[in-house]
């Protein structure tokens, strides 16, 4: 299975042997506009060990990279840190091809891998705090349940200080450059935040618990090697601080005006609301859902102080793209937001009340009953929209300490 792909050295005896998916643009509903990587790692210990595998169609790329440093059949252990299919998709075939002495996963991972693949793989279960000798090196395991799935765990290679963190501290970013310090800062910030907002946001309380646990784990971490995107080998405080900031979601002087429109009336309202927010001292980000993907909208929402949503009424309900955004956002559970709803209507006008109820259900602190405009706004109603934005801005500024 040799090919053109080579392993990339991460530390003295650890190699990246994953795959780059340049083309993926949809990751279970998340727009991966820069593609992604599926990171697998090879530890050249006395017992050569593979950490995670890759999505099934990329198996030959992984094998090619492994074969550039070791004959794949020499791998004795495989560790599955996370059973989601982007990391375990080719695990059954890899086990068949390599015939390792043992495959390991967390207690829950051992069960879920069988439920996914029904492959009859013998998987040894590891618990939180367990250690595994690789001969001349040692792995320690930390259960990280629900980060991202119940089966998730971290593996730590003490001798080289490498933390294999599966989804955590990762991002969807296809690139030939393997290390975060080679990637422009703005790309790291944007893609890291987008990944957190769309994958980990609802699990923020668990992220904070894990971050609080880091000192007591007493791991001398030199490298953080996630399962997606670049590897962190410098300034490790950066991803940790970013996770703390994103998990806390402290309100900021930023509001996101998310809306869609049938014939442009609700867009006119949105623009006037945005002008009012900005005039009131708030950075207003305008997101029209037929121009922006839900996963970009929710990334903007993550570190905002306000969420203002607009929809026309169509067939007595909310416009479909707005309903999709609300459904997606409800699952991601953003915190510490205030907001309001608005929209144009012709004759029945139910959408604004439905939007308000949906936002309240998400946990947004609703500031008013919402603003409706019959048919298209005129200069007077646009002035009302601007005032609506100004009033919301005042509350956001107040929530941020003035
Ligand atoms: Fe990258 Fe939760 O899988």
mmCIF file of C-alpha atoms and ligand atoms in Angstrom:
data_model
loop_
_atom_site.group_PDB
_atom_site.id
_atom_site.type_symbol
_atom_site.label_atom_id
_atom_site.label_comp_id
_atom_site.label_asym_id
_atom_site.label_seq_id
_atom_site.Cartn_x
_atom_site.Cartn_y
_atom_site.Cartn_z
ATOM 1 C CA UNK A 1 0.000 0.000 0.000
ATOM 2 C CA UNK A 2 2.929 2.360 -0.530
ATOM 3 C CA UNK A 3 2.120 5.675 -2.160
ATOM 4 C CA UNK A 4 3.340 9.233 -2.486
ATOM 5 C CA UNK A 5 2.573 10.197 1.100
ATOM 6 C CA UNK A 6 5.204 10.505 3.816
ATOM 7 C CA UNK A 7 5.055 10.626 7.598
ATOM 8 C CA UNK A 8 5.909 13.913 9.297
ATOM 9 C CA UNK A 9 8.053 13.887 12.415
ATOM 10 C CA UNK A 10 6.312 15.379 15.455
ATOM 11 C CA UNK A 11 8.898 14.539 18.128
ATOM 12 C CA UNK A 12 11.863 12.137 18.367
ATOM 13 C CA UNK A 13 9.755 9.003 18.147
ATOM 14 C CA UNK A 14 6.300 10.259 17.159
ATOM 15 C CA UNK A 15 5.189 10.714 13.555
ATOM 16 C CA UNK A 16 2.043 12.172 12.028
ATOM 17 C CA UNK A 17 0.591 9.551 9.689
ATOM 18 C CA UNK A 18 -2.845 11.024 9.006
ATOM 19 C CA UNK A 19 -4.626 12.224 5.884
ATOM 20 C CA UNK A 20 -5.519 15.604 4.401
ATOM 21 C CA UNK A 21 -9.060 15.973 3.088
ATOM 22 C CA UNK A 22 -8.796 18.999 0.818
ATOM 23 C CA UNK A 23 -12.282 18.596 -0.590
ATOM 24 C CA UNK A 24 -14.734 18.046 2.283
ATOM 25 C CA UNK A 25 -17.144 20.971 2.560
ATOM 26 C CA UNK A 26 -19.798 19.459 4.835
ATOM 27 C CA UNK A 27 -19.013 17.839 8.166
ATOM 28 C CA UNK A 28 -22.340 16.656 9.582
ATOM 29 C CA UNK A 29 -23.929 20.033 8.885
ATOM 30 C CA UNK A 30 -20.862 22.167 9.532
ATOM 31 C CA UNK A 31 -19.438 23.989 6.477
ATOM 32 C CA UNK A 32 -15.756 23.030 6.360
ATOM 33 C CA UNK A 33 -14.755 25.698 3.870
ATOM 34 C CA UNK A 34 -11.026 24.996 4.258
ATOM 35 C CA UNK A 35 -11.320 21.174 4.288
ATOM 36 C CA UNK A 36 -9.846 19.177 7.158
ATOM 37 C CA UNK A 37 -7.281 16.624 8.231
ATOM 38 C CA UNK A 38 -7.783 13.307 9.990
ATOM 39 C CA UNK A 39 -4.731 12.992 12.196
ATOM 40 C CA UNK A 40 -3.305 9.614 13.163
ATOM 41 C CA UNK A 41 0.015 9.224 14.965
ATOM 42 C CA UNK A 42 2.662 6.532 15.015
ATOM 43 C CA UNK A 43 4.820 6.027 18.106
ATOM 44 C CA UNK A 44 8.062 4.233 17.325
ATOM 45 C CA UNK A 45 8.337 2.534 20.710
ATOM 46 C CA UNK A 46 9.522 -1.017 21.397
ATOM 47 C CA UNK A 47 5.908 -1.848 20.746
ATOM 48 C CA UNK A 48 5.112 0.389 17.757
ATOM 49 C CA UNK A 49 1.749 1.994 18.425
ATOM 50 C CA UNK A 50 -0.801 3.722 16.213
ATOM 51 C CA UNK A 51 -2.956 6.435 17.816
ATOM 52 C CA UNK A 52 -6.314 6.630 16.028
ATOM 53 C CA UNK A 53 -6.883 5.968 12.341
ATOM 54 C CA UNK A 54 -8.550 8.055 9.608
ATOM 55 C CA UNK A 55 -11.855 8.309 7.765
ATOM 56 C CA UNK A 56 -12.399 5.169 5.710
ATOM 57 C CA UNK A 57 -11.689 6.556 2.180
ATOM 58 C CA UNK A 58 -8.273 7.797 3.370
ATOM 59 C CA UNK A 59 -6.908 4.482 4.623
ATOM 60 C CA UNK A 60 -4.380 4.088 1.801
ATOM 61 C CA UNK A 61 -2.974 7.563 2.494
ATOM 62 C CA UNK A 62 -2.479 6.627 6.166
ATOM 63 C CA UNK A 63 -0.808 3.345 5.228
ATOM 64 C CA UNK A 64 1.468 5.117 2.763
ATOM 65 C CA UNK A 65 2.628 7.519 5.457
ATOM 66 C CA UNK A 66 3.149 4.675 7.960
ATOM 67 C CA UNK A 67 5.102 2.704 5.379
ATOM 68 C CA UNK A 68 7.478 5.645 4.891
ATOM 69 C CA UNK A 69 8.892 4.969 8.392
ATOM 70 C CA UNK A 70 7.964 1.385 9.364
ATOM 71 C CA UNK A 71 6.480 -1.685 7.795
ATOM 72 C CA UNK A 72 2.798 -1.379 8.888
ATOM 73 C CA UNK A 73 2.649 -5.029 9.998
ATOM 74 C CA UNK A 74 5.143 -4.182 12.764
ATOM 75 C CA UNK A 75 2.558 -2.089 14.617
ATOM 76 C CA UNK A 76 1.714 -3.962 17.817
ATOM 77 C CA UNK A 77 -0.854 -1.696 19.479
ATOM 78 C CA UNK A 78 -3.635 0.514 18.158
ATOM 79 C CA UNK A 79 -5.243 3.045 20.494
ATOM 80 C CA UNK A 80 -8.656 4.473 19.568
ATOM 81 C CA UNK A 81 -9.036 7.739 21.464
ATOM 82 C CA UNK A 82 -12.390 8.530 19.852
ATOM 83 C CA UNK A 83 -14.809 6.238 18.052
ATOM 84 C CA UNK A 84 -16.424 8.805 15.726
ATOM 85 C CA UNK A 85 -16.072 7.569 12.171
ATOM 86 C CA UNK A 86 -13.688 10.288 11.014
ATOM 87 C CA UNK A 87 -11.113 8.635 13.324
ATOM 88 C CA UNK A 88 -12.190 5.011 13.352
ATOM 89 C CA UNK A 89 -13.631 4.605 9.855
ATOM 90 C CA UNK A 90 -10.810 2.379 8.653
ATOM 91 C CA UNK A 91 -10.093 0.766 12.037
ATOM 92 C CA UNK A 92 -11.657 -2.629 11.220
ATOM 93 C CA UNK A 93 -9.773 -2.857 7.906
ATOM 94 C CA UNK A 94 -6.576 -1.635 9.554
ATOM 95 C CA UNK A 95 -6.876 -4.316 12.239
ATOM 96 C CA UNK A 96 -7.438 -6.950 9.556
ATOM 97 C CA UNK A 97 -4.423 -5.739 7.558
ATOM 98 C CA UNK A 98 -1.988 -5.225 10.448
ATOM 99 C CA UNK A 99 -3.154 -7.846 12.931
ATOM 100 C CA UNK A 100 -1.864 -5.913 15.968
ATOM 101 C CA UNK A 101 -1.357 -7.681 19.273
ATOM 102 C CA UNK A 102 -3.969 -5.477 20.885
ATOM 103 C CA UNK A 103 -6.468 -2.709 20.201
ATOM 104 C CA UNK A 104 -7.351 -0.369 23.054
ATOM 105 C CA UNK A 105 -10.150 2.138 23.646
ATOM 106 C CA UNK A 106 -11.932 3.629 26.632
ATOM 107 C CA UNK A 107 -14.505 1.450 28.393
ATOM 108 C CA UNK A 108 -17.289 3.129 26.452
ATOM 109 C CA UNK A 109 -15.226 3.234 23.247
ATOM 110 C CA UNK A 110 -14.755 -0.535 23.329
ATOM 111 C CA UNK A 111 -18.538 -0.934 23.282
ATOM 112 C CA UNK A 112 -19.346 1.784 20.756
ATOM 113 C CA UNK A 113 -16.739 0.596 18.249
ATOM 114 C CA UNK A 114 -18.502 -2.754 18.178
ATOM 115 C CA UNK A 115 -21.887 -1.027 17.828
ATOM 116 C CA UNK A 116 -20.591 0.959 14.858
ATOM 117 C CA UNK A 117 -18.810 -1.756 12.961
ATOM 118 C CA UNK A 118 -20.117 -5.123 14.170
ATOM 119 C CA UNK A 119 -16.670 -6.385 13.235
ATOM 120 C CA UNK A 120 -16.056 -8.592 16.274
ATOM 121 C CA UNK A 121 -12.804 -6.708 17.041
ATOM 122 C CA UNK A 122 -11.289 -7.629 20.377
ATOM 123 C CA UNK A 123 -10.840 -4.297 22.120
ATOM 124 C CA UNK A 124 -9.243 -3.953 25.538
ATOM 125 C CA UNK A 125 -10.857 -1.282 27.713
ATOM 126 C CA UNK A 126 -8.815 1.443 29.392
ATOM 127 C CA UNK A 127 -10.034 3.467 32.360
ATOM 128 C CA UNK A 128 -9.221 6.966 33.515
ATOM 129 C CA UNK A 129 -5.736 6.927 35.059
ATOM 130 C CA UNK A 130 -4.668 3.657 33.441
ATOM 131 C CA UNK A 131 -1.136 3.353 32.072
ATOM 132 C CA UNK A 132 0.177 1.185 29.247
ATOM 133 C CA UNK A 133 3.795 0.177 28.751
ATOM 134 C CA UNK A 134 5.050 0.299 25.162
ATOM 135 C CA UNK A 135 8.337 -1.285 26.310
ATOM 136 C CA UNK A 136 10.696 1.691 26.432
ATOM 137 C CA UNK A 137 7.875 4.271 26.605
ATOM 138 C CA UNK A 138 4.615 4.681 28.479
ATOM 139 C CA UNK A 139 1.148 5.960 27.693
ATOM 140 C CA UNK A 140 -1.259 7.319 30.300
ATOM 141 C CA UNK A 141 -4.975 7.761 29.668
ATOM 142 C CA UNK A 142 -7.435 10.433 30.742
ATOM 143 C CA UNK A 143 -11.135 9.881 30.142
ATOM 144 C CA UNK A 144 -12.718 12.977 28.581
ATOM 145 C CA UNK A 145 -16.307 11.808 28.374
ATOM 146 C CA UNK A 146 -18.486 13.881 26.028
ATOM 147 C CA UNK A 147 -15.468 15.744 24.636
ATOM 148 C CA UNK A 148 -16.570 15.051 21.994
ATOM 149 C CA UNK A 149 -18.484 11.786 22.521
ATOM 150 C CA UNK A 150 -18.961 9.580 25.620
ATOM 151 C CA UNK A 151 -16.089 7.348 24.467
ATOM 152 C CA UNK A 152 -13.507 10.143 24.129
ATOM 153 C CA UNK A 153 -10.184 9.982 25.931
ATOM 154 C CA UNK A 154 -6.751 11.604 25.816
ATOM 155 C CA UNK A 155 -3.516 9.604 25.630
ATOM 156 C CA UNK A 156 -0.289 11.058 27.001
ATOM 157 C CA UNK A 157 3.190 9.895 26.017
ATOM 158 C CA UNK A 158 5.227 10.934 29.055
ATOM 159 C CA UNK A 159 8.721 10.382 27.581
ATOM 160 C CA UNK A 160 8.132 12.951 24.816
ATOM 161 C CA UNK A 161 5.434 15.074 26.458
ATOM 162 C CA UNK A 162 2.928 14.483 23.656
ATOM 163 C CA UNK A 163 -0.758 14.802 24.509
ATOM 164 C CA UNK A 164 -2.943 13.081 21.925
ATOM 165 C CA UNK A 165 -6.119 15.072 22.463
ATOM 166 C CA UNK A 166 -8.423 13.692 19.709
ATOM 167 C CA UNK A 167 -11.045 16.341 18.813
ATOM 168 C CA UNK A 168 -10.036 18.803 21.539
ATOM 169 C CA UNK A 169 -7.811 21.709 20.436
ATOM 170 C CA UNK A 170 -8.363 20.743 16.803
ATOM 171 C CA UNK A 171 -9.826 22.570 13.840
ATOM 172 C CA UNK A 172 -11.000 21.786 10.336
ATOM 173 C CA UNK A 173 -8.134 23.034 8.216
ATOM 174 C CA UNK A 174 -6.535 21.239 5.283
ATOM 175 C CA UNK A 175 -2.925 22.327 4.872
ATOM 176 C CA UNK A 176 0.478 20.848 4.081
ATOM 177 C CA UNK A 177 1.861 22.691 7.098
ATOM 178 C CA UNK A 178 1.461 20.404 10.112
ATOM 179 C CA UNK A 179 2.253 22.763 12.982
ATOM 180 C CA UNK A 180 0.195 25.632 14.365
ATOM 181 C CA UNK A 181 3.235 27.924 14.521
ATOM 182 C CA UNK A 182 3.457 27.676 10.703
ATOM 183 C CA UNK A 183 -0.146 28.824 10.156
ATOM 184 C CA UNK A 184 -1.180 32.510 10.144
ATOM 185 C CA UNK A 185 -2.676 33.619 13.474
ATOM 186 C CA UNK A 186 -5.957 34.844 11.983
ATOM 187 C CA UNK A 187 -6.573 31.453 10.365
ATOM 188 C CA UNK A 188 -5.885 29.641 13.659
ATOM 189 C CA UNK A 189 -8.218 31.992 15.516
ATOM 190 C CA UNK A 190 -11.038 31.764 12.980
ATOM 191 C CA UNK A 191 -10.939 28.008 12.369
ATOM 192 C CA UNK A 192 -10.312 27.174 16.048
ATOM 193 C CA UNK A 193 -13.284 29.291 17.099
ATOM 194 C CA UNK A 194 -15.480 27.849 14.360
ATOM 195 C CA UNK A 195 -14.592 24.310 15.419
ATOM 196 C CA UNK A 196 -15.309 25.058 19.076
ATOM 197 C CA UNK A 197 -18.604 26.820 18.291
ATOM 198 C CA UNK A 198 -19.900 23.990 16.119
ATOM 199 C CA UNK A 199 -18.557 20.949 17.945
ATOM 200 C CA UNK A 200 -17.800 21.706 21.583
ATOM 201 C CA UNK A 201 -19.928 24.701 22.561
ATOM 202 C CA UNK A 202 -22.747 22.740 24.277
ATOM 203 C CA UNK A 203 -20.112 20.831 26.252
ATOM 204 C CA UNK A 204 -18.510 23.981 27.678
ATOM 205 C CA UNK A 205 -19.178 23.106 31.353
ATOM 206 C CA UNK A 206 -17.216 19.880 30.815
ATOM 207 C CA UNK A 207 -14.435 21.802 29.034
ATOM 208 C CA UNK A 208 -14.092 24.074 32.072
ATOM 209 C CA UNK A 209 -14.007 21.042 34.392
ATOM 210 C CA UNK A 210 -11.291 19.461 32.292
ATOM 211 C CA UNK A 211 -9.242 22.676 32.187
ATOM 212 C CA UNK A 212 -9.526 22.895 35.988
ATOM 213 C CA UNK A 213 -8.263 19.322 36.179
ATOM 214 C CA UNK A 214 -5.172 19.952 34.031
ATOM 215 C CA UNK A 215 -2.857 21.081 36.906
ATOM 216 C CA UNK A 216 -3.731 18.069 39.074
ATOM 217 C CA UNK A 217 -3.005 15.696 36.195
ATOM 218 C CA UNK A 218 0.592 16.914 36.467
ATOM 219 C CA UNK A 219 1.438 16.193 32.839
ATOM 220 C CA UNK A 220 4.539 17.808 31.422
ATOM 221 C CA UNK A 221 2.912 18.632 28.080
ATOM 222 C CA UNK A 222 5.307 19.753 25.345
ATOM 223 C CA UNK A 223 3.127 19.041 22.321
ATOM 224 C CA UNK A 224 -0.645 18.913 21.852
ATOM 225 C CA UNK A 225 -1.499 16.616 18.974
ATOM 226 C CA UNK A 226 -5.210 16.788 18.083
ATOM 227 C CA UNK A 227 -7.095 14.653 15.575
ATOM 228 C CA UNK A 228 -7.885 17.573 13.226
ATOM 229 C CA UNK A 229 -5.778 20.417 11.905
ATOM 230 C CA UNK A 230 -2.384 21.607 13.081
ATOM 231 C CA UNK A 231 -0.275 20.294 15.965
ATOM 232 C CA UNK A 232 0.609 22.674 18.804
ATOM 233 C CA UNK A 233 4.321 22.633 19.719
ATOM 234 C CA UNK A 234 4.817 26.300 20.766
ATOM 235 C CA UNK A 235 2.804 28.595 23.023
ATOM 236 C CA UNK A 236 0.619 25.791 24.400
ATOM 237 C CA UNK A 237 -1.098 28.341 26.634
ATOM 238 C CA UNK A 238 -2.762 29.734 23.518
ATOM 239 C CA UNK A 239 -5.172 26.852 22.794
ATOM 240 C CA UNK A 240 -5.838 26.401 26.522
ATOM 241 C CA UNK A 241 -6.672 30.097 26.986
ATOM 242 C CA UNK A 242 -8.827 30.123 23.864
ATOM 243 C CA UNK A 243 -10.811 27.144 25.178
ATOM 244 C CA UNK A 244 -11.302 28.859 28.520
ATOM 245 C CA UNK A 245 -12.535 32.039 26.798
ATOM 246 C CA UNK A 246 -14.859 30.198 24.440
ATOM 247 C CA UNK A 247 -16.213 27.971 27.223
ATOM 248 C CA UNK A 248 -16.947 30.925 29.507
ATOM 249 C CA UNK A 249 -18.625 32.942 26.727
ATOM 250 C CA UNK A 250 -18.376 36.213 28.614
ATOM 251 C CA UNK A 251 -20.703 38.705 26.890
ATOM 252 C CA UNK A 252 -19.010 41.196 24.592
ATOM 253 C CA UNK A 253 -20.074 44.417 22.926
ATOM 254 C CA UNK A 254 -21.020 42.507 19.825
ATOM 255 C CA UNK A 255 -24.438 41.583 18.454
ATOM 256 C CA UNK A 256 -25.288 39.253 15.626
ATOM 257 C CA UNK A 257 -28.274 40.160 13.471
ATOM 258 C CA UNK A 258 -29.316 36.881 11.882
ATOM 259 C CA UNK A 259 -32.174 36.981 9.416
ATOM 260 C CA UNK A 260 -33.650 35.971 6.120
ATOM 261 C CA UNK A 261 -36.179 37.645 3.879
ATOM 262 C CA UNK A 262 -38.729 36.797 1.162
ATOM 263 C CA UNK A 263 -38.941 40.056 -0.801
ATOM 264 C CA UNK A 264 -36.407 42.233 1.023
ATOM 265 C CA UNK A 265 -38.575 43.903 3.683
ATOM 266 C CA UNK A 266 -37.045 41.975 6.593
ATOM 267 C CA UNK A 267 -33.580 42.674 5.162
ATOM 268 C CA UNK A 268 -34.353 46.412 5.194
ATOM 269 C CA UNK A 269 -35.413 46.050 8.830
ATOM 270 C CA UNK A 270 -32.238 44.075 9.639
ATOM 271 C CA UNK A 271 -30.025 46.784 8.195
ATOM 272 C CA UNK A 272 -31.773 49.498 10.169
ATOM 273 C CA UNK A 273 -31.515 47.415 13.368
ATOM 274 C CA UNK A 274 -27.802 46.916 12.663
ATOM 275 C CA UNK A 275 -27.298 50.670 12.192
ATOM 276 C CA UNK A 276 -28.955 51.278 15.551
ATOM 277 C CA UNK A 277 -26.830 48.666 17.299
ATOM 278 C CA UNK A 278 -23.661 50.193 15.881
ATOM 279 C CA UNK A 279 -24.757 53.708 16.767
ATOM 280 C CA UNK A 280 -25.271 52.415 20.314
ATOM 281 C CA UNK A 281 -21.670 51.277 20.615
ATOM 282 C CA UNK A 282 -22.066 47.619 19.641
ATOM 283 C CA UNK A 283 -20.230 45.807 16.849
ATOM 284 C CA UNK A 284 -23.161 44.528 14.785
ATOM 285 C CA UNK A 285 -22.466 41.542 12.523
ATOM 286 C CA UNK A 286 -25.024 41.073 9.783
ATOM 287 C CA UNK A 287 -25.776 37.468 8.799
ATOM 288 C CA UNK A 288 -28.336 36.750 6.095
ATOM 289 C CA UNK A 289 -28.952 33.035 6.091
ATOM 290 C CA UNK A 290 -29.240 32.583 2.339
ATOM 291 C CA UNK A 291 -25.803 34.177 2.031
ATOM 292 C CA UNK A 292 -24.121 32.594 5.073
ATOM 293 C CA UNK A 293 -24.009 29.060 6.424
ATOM 294 C CA UNK A 294 -25.564 28.221 9.798
ATOM 295 C CA UNK A 295 -22.144 27.137 11.094
ATOM 296 C CA UNK A 296 -20.672 30.574 10.304
ATOM 297 C CA UNK A 297 -23.665 32.272 11.929
ATOM 298 C CA UNK A 298 -23.235 30.314 15.161
ATOM 299 C CA UNK A 299 -19.487 31.051 15.173
ATOM 300 C CA UNK A 300 -20.343 34.757 15.227
ATOM 301 C CA UNK A 301 -22.872 34.144 18.006
ATOM 302 C CA UNK A 302 -20.413 32.287 20.281
ATOM 303 C CA UNK A 303 -18.579 35.326 21.586
ATOM 304 C CA UNK A 304 -21.323 37.926 21.237
ATOM 305 C CA UNK A 305 -23.424 39.681 23.841
ATOM 306 C CA UNK A 306 -26.576 39.908 21.737
ATOM 307 C CA UNK A 307 -28.517 37.834 19.233
ATOM 308 C CA UNK A 308 -31.225 39.581 17.219
ATOM 309 C CA UNK A 309 -33.155 37.385 14.803
ATOM 310 C CA UNK A 310 -35.457 38.404 11.984
ATOM 311 C CA UNK A 311 -37.855 36.440 9.830
ATOM 312 C CA UNK A 312 -40.820 37.169 7.625
ATOM 313 C CA UNK A 313 -43.987 35.212 8.276
ATOM 314 C CA UNK A 314 -44.537 32.544 5.640
ATOM 315 C CA UNK A 315 -47.594 30.304 5.814
ATOM 316 C CA UNK A 316 -48.158 31.374 9.444
ATOM 317 C CA UNK A 317 -44.658 30.389 10.557
ATOM 318 C CA UNK A 318 -40.918 31.224 10.493
ATOM 319 C CA UNK A 319 -38.952 31.264 7.224
ATOM 320 C CA UNK A 320 -37.292 27.821 6.769
ATOM 321 C CA UNK A 321 -33.655 29.007 6.825
ATOM 322 C CA UNK A 322 -34.284 30.874 10.081
ATOM 323 C CA UNK A 323 -36.008 27.830 11.603
ATOM 324 C CA UNK A 324 -32.952 25.763 10.611
ATOM 325 C CA UNK A 325 -30.629 28.252 12.345
ATOM 326 C CA UNK A 326 -32.757 28.221 15.514
ATOM 327 C CA UNK A 327 -32.840 24.416 15.606
ATOM 328 C CA UNK A 328 -29.059 24.206 15.126
ATOM 329 C CA UNK A 329 -28.366 26.919 17.692
ATOM 330 C CA UNK A 330 -30.700 25.369 20.287
ATOM 331 C CA UNK A 331 -28.535 22.254 20.269
ATOM 332 C CA UNK A 332 -25.326 24.251 20.676
ATOM 333 C CA UNK A 333 -26.634 26.081 23.780
ATOM 334 C CA UNK A 334 -24.894 29.479 23.533
ATOM 335 C CA UNK A 335 -24.798 31.315 26.873
ATOM 336 C CA UNK A 336 -24.966 34.863 28.221
ATOM 337 C CA UNK A 337 -26.918 36.420 25.370
ATOM 338 C CA UNK A 338 -29.693 38.977 25.327
ATOM 339 C CA UNK A 339 -31.791 39.472 22.251
ATOM 340 C CA UNK A 340 -34.959 40.231 20.409
ATOM 341 C CA UNK A 341 -36.898 39.298 17.280
ATOM 342 C CA UNK A 342 -38.236 41.232 14.336
ATOM 343 C CA UNK A 343 -39.818 40.684 10.952
ATOM 344 C CA UNK A 344 -42.087 41.851 8.192
ATOM 345 C CA UNK A 345 -45.496 40.272 7.624
ATOM 346 C CA UNK A 346 -48.480 40.634 5.332
ATOM 347 C CA UNK A 347 -51.639 39.462 7.071
ATOM 348 C CA UNK A 348 -51.110 37.012 9.937
ATOM 349 C CA UNK A 349 -47.609 37.809 11.306
ATOM 350 C CA UNK A 350 -46.980 34.904 13.674
ATOM 351 C CA UNK A 351 -43.228 34.612 13.030
ATOM 352 C CA UNK A 352 -41.982 37.277 15.457
ATOM 353 C CA UNK A 353 -43.769 35.727 18.445
ATOM 354 C CA UNK A 354 -42.550 32.275 17.385
ATOM 355 C CA UNK A 355 -38.992 33.624 17.061
ATOM 356 C CA UNK A 356 -39.190 35.178 20.523
ATOM 357 C CA UNK A 357 -40.392 31.901 22.025
ATOM 358 C CA UNK A 358 -37.670 29.942 20.243
ATOM 359 C CA UNK A 359 -34.943 32.342 21.371
ATOM 360 C CA UNK A 360 -36.213 32.212 24.965
ATOM 361 C CA UNK A 361 -36.104 28.413 24.767
ATOM 362 C CA UNK A 362 -32.457 28.638 23.647
ATOM 363 C CA UNK A 363 -31.788 30.702 26.781
ATOM 364 C CA UNK A 364 -31.510 34.144 25.219
ATOM 365 C CA UNK A 365 -32.664 36.850 27.630
ATOM 366 C CA UNK A 366 -35.474 38.505 25.661
ATOM 367 C CA UNK A 367 -35.491 42.292 25.936
ATOM 368 C CA UNK A 368 -38.909 43.066 24.456
ATOM 369 C CA UNK A 369 -41.931 41.676 22.626
ATOM 370 C CA UNK A 370 -40.276 42.032 19.232
ATOM 371 C CA UNK A 371 -40.859 44.377 16.330
ATOM 372 C CA UNK A 372 -43.199 43.715 13.412
ATOM 373 C CA UNK A 373 -43.662 45.771 10.266
ATOM 374 C CA UNK A 374 -46.649 45.301 7.997
ATOM 375 C CA UNK A 375 -45.450 44.709 4.413
ATOM 376 C CA UNK A 376 -42.425 46.908 3.538
ATOM 377 C CA UNK A 377 -40.991 49.431 6.016
ATOM 378 C CA UNK A 378 -41.214 53.141 5.268
ATOM 379 C CA UNK A 379 -38.944 55.839 6.664
ATOM 380 C CA UNK A 380 -40.936 55.988 9.875
ATOM 381 C CA UNK A 381 -40.832 52.264 10.552
ATOM 382 C CA UNK A 382 -37.150 52.130 9.574
ATOM 383 C CA UNK A 383 -36.523 54.775 12.227
ATOM 384 C CA UNK A 384 -38.344 52.471 14.666
ATOM 385 C CA UNK A 385 -36.048 49.632 13.630
ATOM 386 C CA UNK A 386 -32.999 51.815 14.241
ATOM 387 C CA UNK A 387 -34.348 52.768 17.671
ATOM 388 C CA UNK A 388 -35.001 49.060 18.353
ATOM 389 C CA UNK A 389 -31.292 48.420 17.668
ATOM 390 C CA UNK A 390 -30.206 51.365 19.806
ATOM 391 C CA UNK A 391 -32.250 50.107 22.784
ATOM 392 C CA UNK A 392 -30.792 46.612 22.468
ATOM 393 C CA UNK A 393 -27.287 48.087 22.248
ATOM 394 C CA UNK A 394 -27.832 49.936 25.531
ATOM 395 C CA UNK A 395 -28.625 46.646 27.299
ATOM 396 C CA UNK A 396 -25.644 44.883 25.752
ATOM 397 C CA UNK A 397 -23.321 47.698 26.818
ATOM 398 C CA UNK A 398 -24.819 47.551 30.331
ATOM 399 C CA UNK A 399 -24.270 43.772 30.489
ATOM 400 C CA UNK A 400 -20.636 44.315 29.547
ATOM 401 C CA UNK A 401 -20.152 46.661 32.480
ATOM 402 C CA UNK A 402 -20.985 49.890 30.671
HETATM 403 FE FE1 LIG B 1 -13.397 14.343 14.789
HETATM 404 FE FE2 LIG B 1 -15.851 13.774 17.143
HETATM 405 O O1 LIG B 1 -14.784 13.414 15.630
#
